[in-house]
């Protein structure tokens, strides 16, 4: 039986007269020779409904508490733009309370490894889920919820908006920051996350995760001053992740951002 | 007259009520919307422009794919930054110098020295050294096309073949694995023989790219493809490298993936039919596309 397809990487070192091509398959590892077997092991994991309900209830409770605290305790120091009250308590204002480092709001990011292509132990799956939660959560907070992502959109500042990105991905993301951060929301007084999910498909040959795709859905309620109706901004797409020597990193992205217009009574 | 006045009064009342009772437009959710969606994508790969030598080995069952003749030879350039691509087709019977073996048909290089020698032979003709060599067999190619649910090609010609079973109509053809293999191999009834066949192989590559890109948003699709590759590829790349390479390659837009076939003239050497490739054209195309995988000057 023969292997049906091959990829060889020239292994020579670039030299002045041109690279020397070592035998591309030197040291090659024959993983499997049966090309007729294309079936792959795939497991799907739904986010447990009860857990979702509990999470939803907790989120709702938390949001309600924060909203009430905002109403009762006021927010005079921050709300210079004329917006009244604090919507859901999760929004942050354009000017930081202490004029320095703003406190980023808690982001109720829902993550989970929903598809395992290959084999992955439950413990490893949970570890990966925690890693993605931290990685994606930090990016979303810094890129979309930190007021500085709207107030300072310079090249220099933008390089700090992509924590957890590989250097090459960060360089490209800086160029695409209008869509990968809240840079286009300069006039917003308040940006409040109303939906944040990142569900992960991971490929794990021989029990080792080698790459993953996080499907991202982020909805932001964006409020301007002077009583204008808030608008909903949606970010959708994929974040591509891979393990590196520094741990898991985002090495690619494919994201779309859209404004869905004013929020209506029935809009979701 | 009086009836008309009553109707006008009724209309005025309805309008007034509507104005009072209907919520202001700004408070309602509009029943339709037209919004702008902007998107951005990027993939970090050690190389911004990749050149991959894609070979179709004619190894039959039991023969080593790396030491058989190459039936299809396509040098593929991918610009992972801009999403553009170029593919340079080389007729398999091109008569070229093969380092250490004198002159021979270019497809003999794979048999004589494996992927490395094949890469050197192509570099000698075109002037671009590939970063990767990808080799697949007939069976592997059919499996690849089958695994993505078939492809749809836009054929310039209608044709059949006297050596193989299959037929292609002009325009769009939806092909399964075996039909796609026929599209990429048939040449006997093509007006320009091997040159047209090479162009068809480029259309196949474009069709595969179209299909993969159309499905890459499906959860698990890319991961399934990568796992299949790690299981069925004979490779010295790590699975992580394959994953990053696959994600990078699909950045290329099929509409910006242009191809040229190296032209030439038919001739005979020792009684065997061969192609004398147009080296000047090959070098010009390569010079144009080498740095950015874009064909600014055409073929």
Coordinates of C-alpha atoms in Angstrom, one line a residue:
Chain A
X1 CA 0.0 0.0 0.0
X2 CA 1.4 3.4 -0.8
X3 CA 0.9 6.8 0.6
X4 CA -1.3 8.8 -1.7
X5 CA -0.1 12.4 -1.1
X6 CA 3.0 14.0 0.2
X7 CA 4.3 17.4 1.2
X8 CA 8.0 17.9 1.4
X9 CA 9.7 20.9 2.8
X10 CA 13.1 21.6 1.3
X11 CA 15.4 21.2 4.2
X12 CA 18.5 23.0 2.8
X13 CA 19.8 26.2 4.1
X14 CA 19.6 29.3 2.0
X15 CA 23.0 30.0 0.4
X16 CA 24.3 32.7 -1.8
X17 CA 24.0 30.7 -4.9
X18 CA 20.6 29.6 -4.0
X19 CA 19.2 27.3 -1.4
X20 CA 20.3 23.8 -1.2
X21 CA 17.4 21.4 -1.2
X22 CA 17.9 18.5 1.0
X23 CA 15.8 15.5 0.4
X24 CA 12.5 16.9 1.4
X25 CA 11.3 13.8 3.1
X26 CA 14.5 13.1 5.0
X27 CA 13.4 12.2 8.4
X28 CA 9.8 12.2 7.3
X29 CA 7.3 10.6 9.5
X30 CA 4.9 8.3 7.9
X31 CA 1.8 8.9 9.8
X32 CA -0.5 6.5 8.0
X33 CA -0.4 4.9 4.7
X34 CA -4.0 4.0 4.1
X35 CA -5.2 6.9 2.0
X36 CA -8.6 5.3 1.5
X37 CA -9.4 6.0 5.1
X38 CA -10.5 9.6 5.2
X39 CA -12.9 9.2 8.0
X40 CA -11.8 11.2 11.0
X41 CA -12.7 10.9 14.6
X42 CA -14.9 13.8 15.5
X43 CA -16.7 14.5 18.7
X44 CA -19.1 17.3 19.2
X45 CA -19.8 18.8 22.5
X46 CA -22.9 20.9 23.1
X47 CA -22.8 23.5 25.8
X48 CA -25.0 21.9 28.4
X49 CA -28.4 23.5 28.4
X50 CA -28.8 23.6 32.1
X51 CA -25.4 25.2 32.4
X52 CA -26.4 27.7 29.8
X53 CA -29.6 28.5 31.7
X54 CA -27.7 28.9 34.9
X55 CA -25.1 31.1 33.2
X56 CA -27.8 33.2 31.6
X57 CA -29.6 33.5 34.9
X58 CA -26.4 34.5 36.7
X59 CA -25.5 36.9 34.0
X60 CA -28.9 38.5 34.1
X61 CA -28.7 38.7 37.8
X62 CA -25.3 40.3 37.7
X63 CA -26.3 42.7 35.1
X64 CA -29.4 43.6 37.0
X65 CA -27.4 44.1 40.2
X66 CA -24.9 46.3 38.4
X67 CA -27.6 48.3 36.7
X68 CA -29.3 48.9 40.1
X69 CA -26.1 49.8 41.7
X70 CA -25.4 52.3 38.9
X71 CA -28.9 53.8 39.4
X72 CA -28.6 54.1 43.1
X73 CA -25.1 55.0 43.5
X74 CA -24.8 57.3 40.5
X75 CA -21.8 57.8 38.4
X76 CA -21.3 61.5 38.4
X77 CA -17.5 61.4 38.1
X78 CA -17.5 59.6 34.8
X79 CA -20.6 60.6 32.9
X80 CA -19.6 63.9 31.5
X81 CA -21.2 63.3 28.2
X82 CA -24.7 63.7 29.4
X83 CA -25.8 60.0 29.1
X84 CA -28.0 59.2 32.0
X85 CA -27.4 56.2 34.2
X86 CA -25.3 53.2 33.4
X87 CA -26.6 50.7 31.0
X88 CA -26.2 47.2 32.3
X89 CA -23.3 48.4 34.4
X90 CA -20.9 46.8 32.0
X91 CA -20.2 49.8 29.8
X92 CA -17.2 52.0 30.4
X93 CA -17.0 55.7 29.8
X94 CA -14.7 57.6 27.5
X95 CA -12.9 59.3 30.3
X96 CA -11.5 57.1 33.1
X97 CA -12.6 57.7 36.6
X98 CA -9.2 58.5 37.9
X99 CA -7.9 60.0 34.7
X100 CA -5.5 57.1 34.4
X101 CA -6.0 53.4 33.9
X102 CA -9.6 52.6 33.3
X103 CA -11.0 49.5 34.9
X104 CA -12.2 47.2 32.2
X105 CA -15.6 45.7 32.7
X106 CA -16.1 42.0 33.4
X107 CA -16.8 40.3 30.1
X108 CA -19.2 37.4 30.3
X109 CA -17.5 35.5 27.5
X110 CA -19.0 32.1 26.8
X111 CA -16.5 29.6 25.5
X112 CA -16.3 25.9 25.0
X113 CA -14.6 23.3 22.9
X114 CA -17.5 22.1 20.9
X115 CA -15.7 20.0 18.3
X116 CA -12.7 17.8 18.7
X117 CA -11.3 16.5 15.4
X118 CA -9.1 13.6 16.4
X119 CA -8.6 12.6 20.0
X120 CA -8.4 14.8 23.1
X121 CA -8.7 13.8 26.7
X122 CA -11.5 15.6 28.7
X123 CA -8.9 17.2 31.0
X124 CA -7.0 18.5 28.0
X125 CA -10.2 19.8 26.4
X126 CA -11.0 21.7 29.6
X127 CA -7.5 23.1 29.7
X128 CA -7.8 24.3 26.2
X129 CA -11.2 25.8 26.9
X130 CA -9.8 27.8 29.8
X131 CA -6.8 28.9 27.7
X132 CA -9.1 30.1 24.9
X133 CA -11.3 31.9 27.3
X134 CA -8.4 33.8 28.7
X135 CA -6.8 34.5 25.4
X136 CA -9.9 35.6 23.5
X137 CA -11.4 37.4 26.6
X138 CA -8.3 39.5 27.0
X139 CA -8.2 40.4 23.4
X140 CA -11.9 41.5 23.4
X141 CA -11.5 43.6 26.5
X142 CA -8.4 45.4 25.3
X143 CA -9.5 45.8 21.7
X144 CA -13.2 46.6 22.2
X145 CA -14.0 47.6 25.7
X146 CA -11.0 49.6 26.8
X147 CA -11.9 53.3 26.1
X148 CA -8.4 53.9 24.9
X149 CA -9.1 51.7 21.9
X150 CA -11.5 54.4 20.8
X151 CA -9.6 57.5 21.9
X152 CA -6.1 56.6 20.8
X153 CA -6.0 54.9 17.4
X154 CA -2.4 55.7 16.5
X155 CA -0.2 53.0 15.1
X156 CA 1.8 53.0 18.3
X157 CA -1.2 52.5 20.6
X158 CA -2.7 50.0 18.3
X159 CA 0.2 47.6 18.7
X160 CA -0.9 47.0 22.3
X161 CA -4.5 46.2 21.3
X162 CA -3.7 42.7 20.3
X163 CA -2.5 40.7 23.3
X164 CA -2.1 37.0 22.6
X165 CA -1.4 37.6 18.9
X166 CA 1.7 36.3 17.3
X167 CA 4.0 39.1 16.1
X168 CA 3.1 38.6 12.4
X169 CA -0.6 38.5 13.1
X170 CA -0.3 41.6 15.4
X171 CA 1.4 43.5 12.6
X172 CA -1.4 42.7 10.2
X173 CA -4.1 43.3 12.8
X174 CA -2.7 46.8 13.5
X175 CA -3.3 47.6 9.8
X176 CA -6.8 46.2 10.1
X177 CA -7.6 47.8 13.5
X178 CA -10.6 49.7 12.2
X179 CA -12.4 46.3 12.1
X180 CA -10.5 44.4 14.8
X181 CA -10.9 47.0 17.6
X182 CA -13.4 49.7 18.6
X183 CA -11.3 52.2 16.7
X184 CA -14.3 53.1 14.4
X185 CA -16.4 53.9 17.5
X186 CA -14.6 57.2 18.3
X187 CA -17.8 59.1 19.0
X188 CA -19.2 56.5 21.4
X189 CA -19.7 57.5 25.0
X190 CA -20.2 54.0 26.2
X191 CA -19.6 50.5 24.7
X192 CA -21.4 47.7 26.4
X193 CA -20.9 44.0 25.5
X194 CA -24.3 42.3 25.2
X195 CA -23.1 39.0 23.7
X196 CA -19.7 37.4 23.6
X197 CA -19.2 33.8 22.6
X198 CA -16.2 31.9 21.3
X199 CA -16.8 28.3 20.5
X200 CA -13.8 26.2 19.5
X201 CA -13.1 23.5 17.0
X202 CA -9.8 21.8 17.6
X203 CA -7.7 19.4 15.6
X204 CA -5.8 16.9 17.8
X205 CA -4.0 14.2 16.0
X206 CA -2.7 11.5 18.4
X207 CA -4.2 13.3 21.3
X208 CA -2.2 16.5 20.9
X209 CA -4.0 19.7 20.0
X210 CA -2.1 21.4 17.1
X211 CA -4.6 24.1 15.9
X212 CA -7.9 25.5 16.7
X213 CA -10.5 27.8 15.3
X214 CA -12.6 30.0 17.7
X215 CA -15.8 31.2 16.2
X216 CA -16.4 34.6 17.6
X217 CA -19.6 36.4 18.1
X218 CA -19.5 39.8 19.8
X219 CA -22.4 42.2 20.1
X220 CA -21.8 45.7 21.5
X221 CA -24.3 48.2 22.5
X222 CA -22.8 51.6 21.5
X223 CA -24.2 54.7 23.1
X224 CA -23.4 58.2 22.0
X225 CA -24.2 61.3 24.0
X226 CA -27.2 63.7 23.8
X227 CA -29.8 60.9 24.2
X228 CA -29.1 59.4 20.9
X229 CA -30.4 55.9 20.6
X230 CA -27.8 53.2 21.1
X231 CA -26.8 51.2 18.2
X232 CA -25.8 47.6 18.0
X233 CA -22.4 46.7 16.5
X234 CA -21.8 43.1 15.6
X235 CA -18.4 41.4 15.2
X236 CA -18.4 37.9 13.7
X237 CA -15.8 35.6 12.3
X238 CA -12.9 33.3 13.2
X239 CA -9.8 33.6 15.3
X240 CA -7.1 31.0 14.4
X241 CA -5.1 29.6 17.2
X242 CA -2.0 27.5 17.5
X243 CA 0.3 26.4 20.2
X244 CA 3.7 28.2 20.2
X245 CA 6.7 28.1 22.5
X246 CA 4.9 30.9 24.5
X247 CA 1.7 28.9 24.7
X248 CA -1.4 29.3 22.6
X249 CA -1.5 32.3 20.4
X250 CA -3.8 33.9 17.8
X251 CA -2.0 33.6 14.5
X252 CA -4.8 34.6 12.2
X253 CA -8.2 36.1 11.9
X254 CA -11.1 36.5 9.6
X255 CA -13.5 39.0 11.2
X256 CA -16.4 41.1 9.9
X257 CA -17.9 44.1 11.7
X258 CA -21.3 45.5 11.0
X259 CA -23.5 48.1 12.5
X260 CA -27.0 47.0 12.6
X261 CA -28.5 50.4 13.1
X262 CA -30.5 51.7 16.1
X263 CA -31.6 49.2 18.7
X264 CA -35.3 48.8 18.6
X265 CA -37.7 47.4 21.1
X266 CA -37.7 44.0 19.5
X267 CA -34.2 43.9 18.2
X268 CA -31.9 41.3 19.6
Chain B
X1 CA -70.8 66.1 -2.4
X2 CA -71.8 65.5 1.2
X3 CA -70.7 61.8 0.9
X4 CA -67.3 63.0 -0.4
X5 CA -66.9 65.3 2.6
X6 CA -67.7 62.5 5.0
X7 CA -65.1 60.3 3.4
X8 CA -62.5 63.1 3.7
X9 CA -63.4 63.6 7.4
X10 CA -63.1 59.8 7.9
X11 CA -59.7 59.7 6.2
X12 CA -58.5 62.7 8.3
X13 CA -59.6 60.9 11.5
X14 CA -57.8 57.7 10.5
X15 CA -54.6 59.6 9.7
X16 CA -54.8 61.5 12.9
X17 CA -55.3 58.3 14.9
X18 CA -52.5 56.6 13.1
X19 CA -50.2 59.5 13.9
X20 CA -51.2 59.4 17.5
X21 CA -51.2 55.7 18.1
X22 CA -48.4 54.4 15.8
X23 CA -45.0 54.7 17.5
X24 CA -42.5 57.1 16.1
X25 CA -40.3 55.5 13.4
X26 CA -37.3 55.9 15.5
X27 CA -38.8 53.7 18.2
X28 CA -39.8 50.8 16.0
X29 CA -37.7 48.0 14.8
X30 CA -37.7 48.5 11.0
X31 CA -38.9 45.4 9.2
X32 CA -35.9 45.5 6.9
X33 CA -32.4 46.7 7.0
X34 CA -29.4 47.3 4.8
X35 CA -26.2 47.5 6.7
X36 CA -22.6 47.6 5.7
X37 CA -20.4 44.7 6.7
X38 CA -16.7 45.2 6.5
X39 CA -14.3 42.3 6.9
X40 CA -10.6 41.8 7.4
X41 CA -8.4 38.7 7.5
X42 CA -4.8 37.9 8.1
X43 CA -2.6 34.9 8.8
X44 CA 0.8 34.9 10.3
X45 CA 3.1 32.6 8.4
X46 CA 6.9 32.7 8.4
X47 CA 6.8 33.5 4.7
X48 CA 4.6 36.2 3.2
X49 CA 4.9 34.6 -0.3
X50 CA 5.0 30.9 -0.6
X51 CA 5.9 28.8 -3.7
X52 CA 4.6 25.3 -3.7
X53 CA 5.5 22.8 -6.4
X54 CA 2.4 20.7 -6.8
X55 CA 3.0 17.4 -8.5
X56 CA 0.7 14.7 -9.7
X57 CA 2.6 11.4 -9.6
X58 CA 1.6 8.7 -12.0
X59 CA 2.6 6.0 -9.5
X60 CA 0.3 3.1 -9.8
X61 CA -0.7 0.8 -6.9
X62 CA 2.4 -0.5 -5.2
X63 CA 4.8 2.0 -6.9
X64 CA 6.5 4.7 -4.8
X65 CA 4.9 8.1 -5.5
X66 CA 8.2 9.9 -4.9
X67 CA 10.1 7.9 -7.4
X68 CA 7.6 7.8 -10.3
X69 CA 7.1 10.2 -13.1
X70 CA 5.2 13.4 -12.5
X71 CA 2.1 13.5 -14.6
X72 CA 1.1 17.1 -13.6
X73 CA 3.6 19.8 -12.7
X74 CA 2.3 23.1 -11.4
X75 CA 4.3 25.7 -9.5
X76 CA 1.9 27.6 -7.3
X77 CA 2.7 31.0 -5.7
X78 CA 0.6 32.2 -2.8
X79 CA 0.7 35.7 -1.4
X80 CA -0.6 35.2 2.2
X81 CA -0.6 39.0 2.8
X82 CA -2.6 40.2 -0.3
X83 CA -4.6 37.1 -1.0
X84 CA -3.4 36.8 -4.6
X85 CA -1.9 33.8 -6.3
X86 CA -0.2 32.7 -9.5
X87 CA 0.2 29.2 -10.9
X88 CA 2.7 28.3 -13.6
X89 CA 2.0 25.2 -15.5
X90 CA 4.9 23.2 -17.0
X91 CA 4.2 20.6 -19.7
X92 CA 5.4 17.3 -18.4
X93 CA 7.3 16.5 -21.6
X94 CA 9.3 19.7 -21.4
X95 CA 12.9 18.9 -22.4
X96 CA 15.2 20.4 -19.7
X97 CA 18.5 19.9 -18.0
X98 CA 18.3 17.7 -14.9
X99 CA 21.2 18.3 -12.6
X100 CA 23.5 15.3 -12.6
X101 CA 21.5 13.5 -15.3
X102 CA 21.9 15.5 -18.5
X103 CA 18.8 16.4 -20.5
X104 CA 15.5 14.6 -20.2
X105 CA 11.8 15.2 -19.9
X106 CA 11.2 17.3 -16.8
X107 CA 8.8 14.7 -15.4
X108 CA 11.7 12.2 -15.2
X109 CA 13.3 14.3 -12.4
X110 CA 10.9 13.0 -9.8
X111 CA 11.7 9.4 -10.7
X112 CA 15.5 10.1 -10.9
X113 CA 15.9 12.0 -7.7
X114 CA 12.7 12.5 -5.8
X115 CA 11.1 15.9 -4.8
X116 CA 14.4 17.7 -4.4
X117 CA 15.7 17.0 -7.9
X118 CA 12.2 17.8 -9.3
X119 CA 12.4 21.2 -7.4
X120 CA 15.8 21.8 -8.9
X121 CA 14.7 20.9 -12.4
X122 CA 11.8 23.3 -12.2
X123 CA 14.0 26.0 -10.7
X124 CA 16.4 25.5 -13.6
X125 CA 13.7 26.1 -16.1
X126 CA 11.6 28.8 -14.4
X127 CA 14.0 30.5 -12.0
X128 CA 11.8 30.1 -8.8
X129 CA 12.8 27.6 -6.1
X130 CA 9.7 26.2 -4.4
X131 CA 9.5 26.3 -0.6
X132 CA 7.4 23.1 -0.5
X133 CA 6.9 20.2 -2.8
X134 CA 3.4 18.6 -2.7
X135 CA 3.1 15.2 -4.3
X136 CA -0.2 13.3 -4.7
X137 CA -1.2 10.2 -6.6
X138 CA -4.3 9.6 -8.7
X139 CA -5.9 7.9 -5.8
X140 CA -4.9 10.6 -3.4
X141 CA -6.3 13.3 -5.7
X142 CA -9.6 11.5 -6.1
X143 CA -9.8 11.1 -2.3
X144 CA -9.0 14.8 -1.8
X145 CA -11.8 15.9 -4.2
X146 CA -14.2 13.5 -2.7
X147 CA -13.5 14.6 0.8
X148 CA -14.5 18.2 0.0
X149 CA -17.7 17.0 -1.8
X150 CA -16.6 17.5 -5.4
X151 CA -15.6 20.6 -7.3
X152 CA -17.1 22.7 -10.0
X153 CA -14.9 23.7 -12.9
X154 CA -15.3 26.2 -15.7
X155 CA -14.1 24.4 -18.8
X156 CA -13.0 26.4 -21.9
X157 CA -13.6 23.3 -24.0
X158 CA -15.9 20.4 -24.5
X159 CA -13.9 17.1 -24.7
X160 CA -13.7 13.4 -24.2
X161 CA -10.7 11.1 -24.5
X162 CA -10.0 7.8 -26.3
X163 CA -8.0 6.4 -23.4
X164 CA -10.2 7.3 -20.5
X165 CA -13.9 7.3 -19.7
X166 CA -15.3 10.7 -19.2
X167 CA -16.7 13.7 -20.9
X168 CA -16.6 17.4 -20.2
X169 CA -18.9 20.1 -21.6
X170 CA -18.0 23.6 -22.2
X171 CA -18.7 25.9 -19.2
X172 CA -19.5 24.8 -15.7
X173 CA -19.1 21.1 -14.8
X174 CA -19.7 19.7 -11.4
X175 CA -17.2 16.9 -10.9
X176 CA -16.7 14.1 -8.3
X177 CA -13.3 12.7 -7.6
X178 CA -12.9 10.4 -10.6
X179 CA -14.4 13.0 -12.9
X180 CA -12.0 15.6 -11.6
X181 CA -9.1 13.2 -12.3
X182 CA -10.4 12.8 -15.8
X183 CA -10.6 16.6 -16.3
X184 CA -6.9 16.9 -15.1
X185 CA -5.5 14.0 -17.1
X186 CA -7.3 13.9 -20.5
X187 CA -5.4 15.4 -23.4
X188 CA -5.8 13.3 -26.5
X189 CA -8.7 15.3 -28.0
X190 CA -7.6 18.7 -26.7
X191 CA -6.5 21.1 -29.5
X192 CA -3.2 22.0 -27.8
X193 CA -2.7 18.7 -26.0
X194 CA -0.5 18.9 -23.0
X195 CA -0.7 22.7 -22.9
X196 CA -4.5 22.7 -22.6
X197 CA -4.3 19.9 -20.1
X198 CA -2.0 22.0 -17.9
X199 CA -4.5 24.8 -18.1
X200 CA -7.2 22.4 -17.0
X201 CA -5.1 21.4 -14.0
X202 CA -4.9 25.0 -13.1
X203 CA -8.7 25.3 -13.3
X204 CA -8.9 22.3 -11.0
X205 CA -6.7 24.0 -8.4
X206 CA -8.9 27.1 -8.6
X207 CA -12.0 25.0 -8.2
X208 CA -10.5 23.2 -5.1
X209 CA -9.7 26.6 -3.6
X210 CA -13.2 27.9 -4.3
X211 CA -14.7 24.9 -2.7
X212 CA -12.5 24.9 0.4
X213 CA -13.0 28.7 0.9
X214 CA -16.8 28.2 0.6
X215 CA -16.7 25.7 3.4
X216 CA -14.0 27.0 5.6
X217 CA -16.5 28.8 7.8
X218 CA -18.2 25.5 8.7
X219 CA -17.1 24.5 12.2
X220 CA -14.5 21.8 12.1
X221 CA -14.1 21.9 8.3
X222 CA -10.5 23.1 8.2
X223 CA -9.6 20.9 11.2
X224 CA -11.0 17.8 9.5
X225 CA -8.9 18.6 6.4
X226 CA -5.8 19.0 8.5
X227 CA -6.3 15.8 10.4
X228 CA -6.9 14.0 7.1
X229 CA -3.7 15.5 5.8
X230 CA -1.7 14.4 8.8
X231 CA -3.0 10.9 8.3
X232 CA -2.6 10.6 4.6
X233 CA 0.3 12.8 3.7
X234 CA 3.8 11.6 3.6
X235 CA 5.4 14.7 5.1
X236 CA 8.2 16.2 7.2
X237 CA 6.0 19.1 8.3
X238 CA 4.7 19.1 11.8
X239 CA 0.9 19.0 12.2
X240 CA 1.0 22.6 13.5
X241 CA 2.9 23.7 10.4
X242 CA 0.3 21.9 8.2
X243 CA -2.5 23.7 10.1
X244 CA -0.9 27.1 9.6
X245 CA 0.0 26.4 6.0
X246 CA -3.6 25.3 5.3
X247 CA -5.1 28.3 7.0
X248 CA -2.7 30.6 5.1
X249 CA -3.3 29.0 1.7
X250 CA -7.1 29.5 1.9
X251 CA -6.5 33.2 2.2
X252 CA -5.9 33.3 -1.5
X253 CA -8.9 34.5 -3.5
X254 CA -9.7 32.2 -6.5
X255 CA -10.6 35.3 -8.5
X256 CA -7.1 36.6 -8.0
X257 CA -5.5 33.3 -8.7
X258 CA -4.2 33.5 -12.2
X259 CA -2.4 30.9 -14.2
X260 CA 0.0 30.7 -17.2
X261 CA 1.2 27.6 -19.0
X262 CA 4.8 27.7 -20.2
X263 CA 4.5 27.5 -24.0
X264 CA 6.7 25.5 -26.3
X265 CA 7.0 23.6 -29.5
X266 CA 6.7 19.9 -30.1
X267 CA 9.7 18.0 -31.3
X268 CA 11.5 14.7 -31.2
X269 CA 14.6 13.5 -29.4
X270 CA 15.8 10.0 -30.2
X271 CA 12.4 9.3 -31.7
X272 CA 10.5 10.3 -28.6
X273 CA 8.0 13.1 -28.7
X274 CA 9.0 16.0 -26.4
X275 CA 8.2 19.7 -25.8
X276 CA 10.9 22.4 -26.2
X277 CA 9.7 24.8 -23.6
X278 CA 9.8 28.6 -24.2
X279 CA 12.4 29.4 -21.6
X280 CA 12.3 33.1 -22.2
X281 CA 8.6 33.1 -21.5
X282 CA 9.0 30.9 -18.4
X283 CA 11.6 33.3 -17.0
X284 CA 9.6 36.4 -17.8
X285 CA 6.5 35.0 -16.0
X286 CA 8.6 33.9 -13.0
X287 CA 10.4 37.3 -12.9
X288 CA 7.0 39.0 -12.8
X289 CA 5.5 36.9 -10.1
X290 CA 8.4 35.8 -8.0
X291 CA 8.2 38.5 -5.3
X292 CA 4.5 38.9 -4.8
X293 CA 2.8 35.9 -6.6
X294 CA 1.0 38.4 -8.9
X295 CA 1.0 38.4 -12.6
X296 CA 1.1 42.0 -13.6
X297 CA 2.2 41.4 -17.2
X298 CA 0.0 38.5 -18.0
X299 CA 1.3 35.3 -19.7

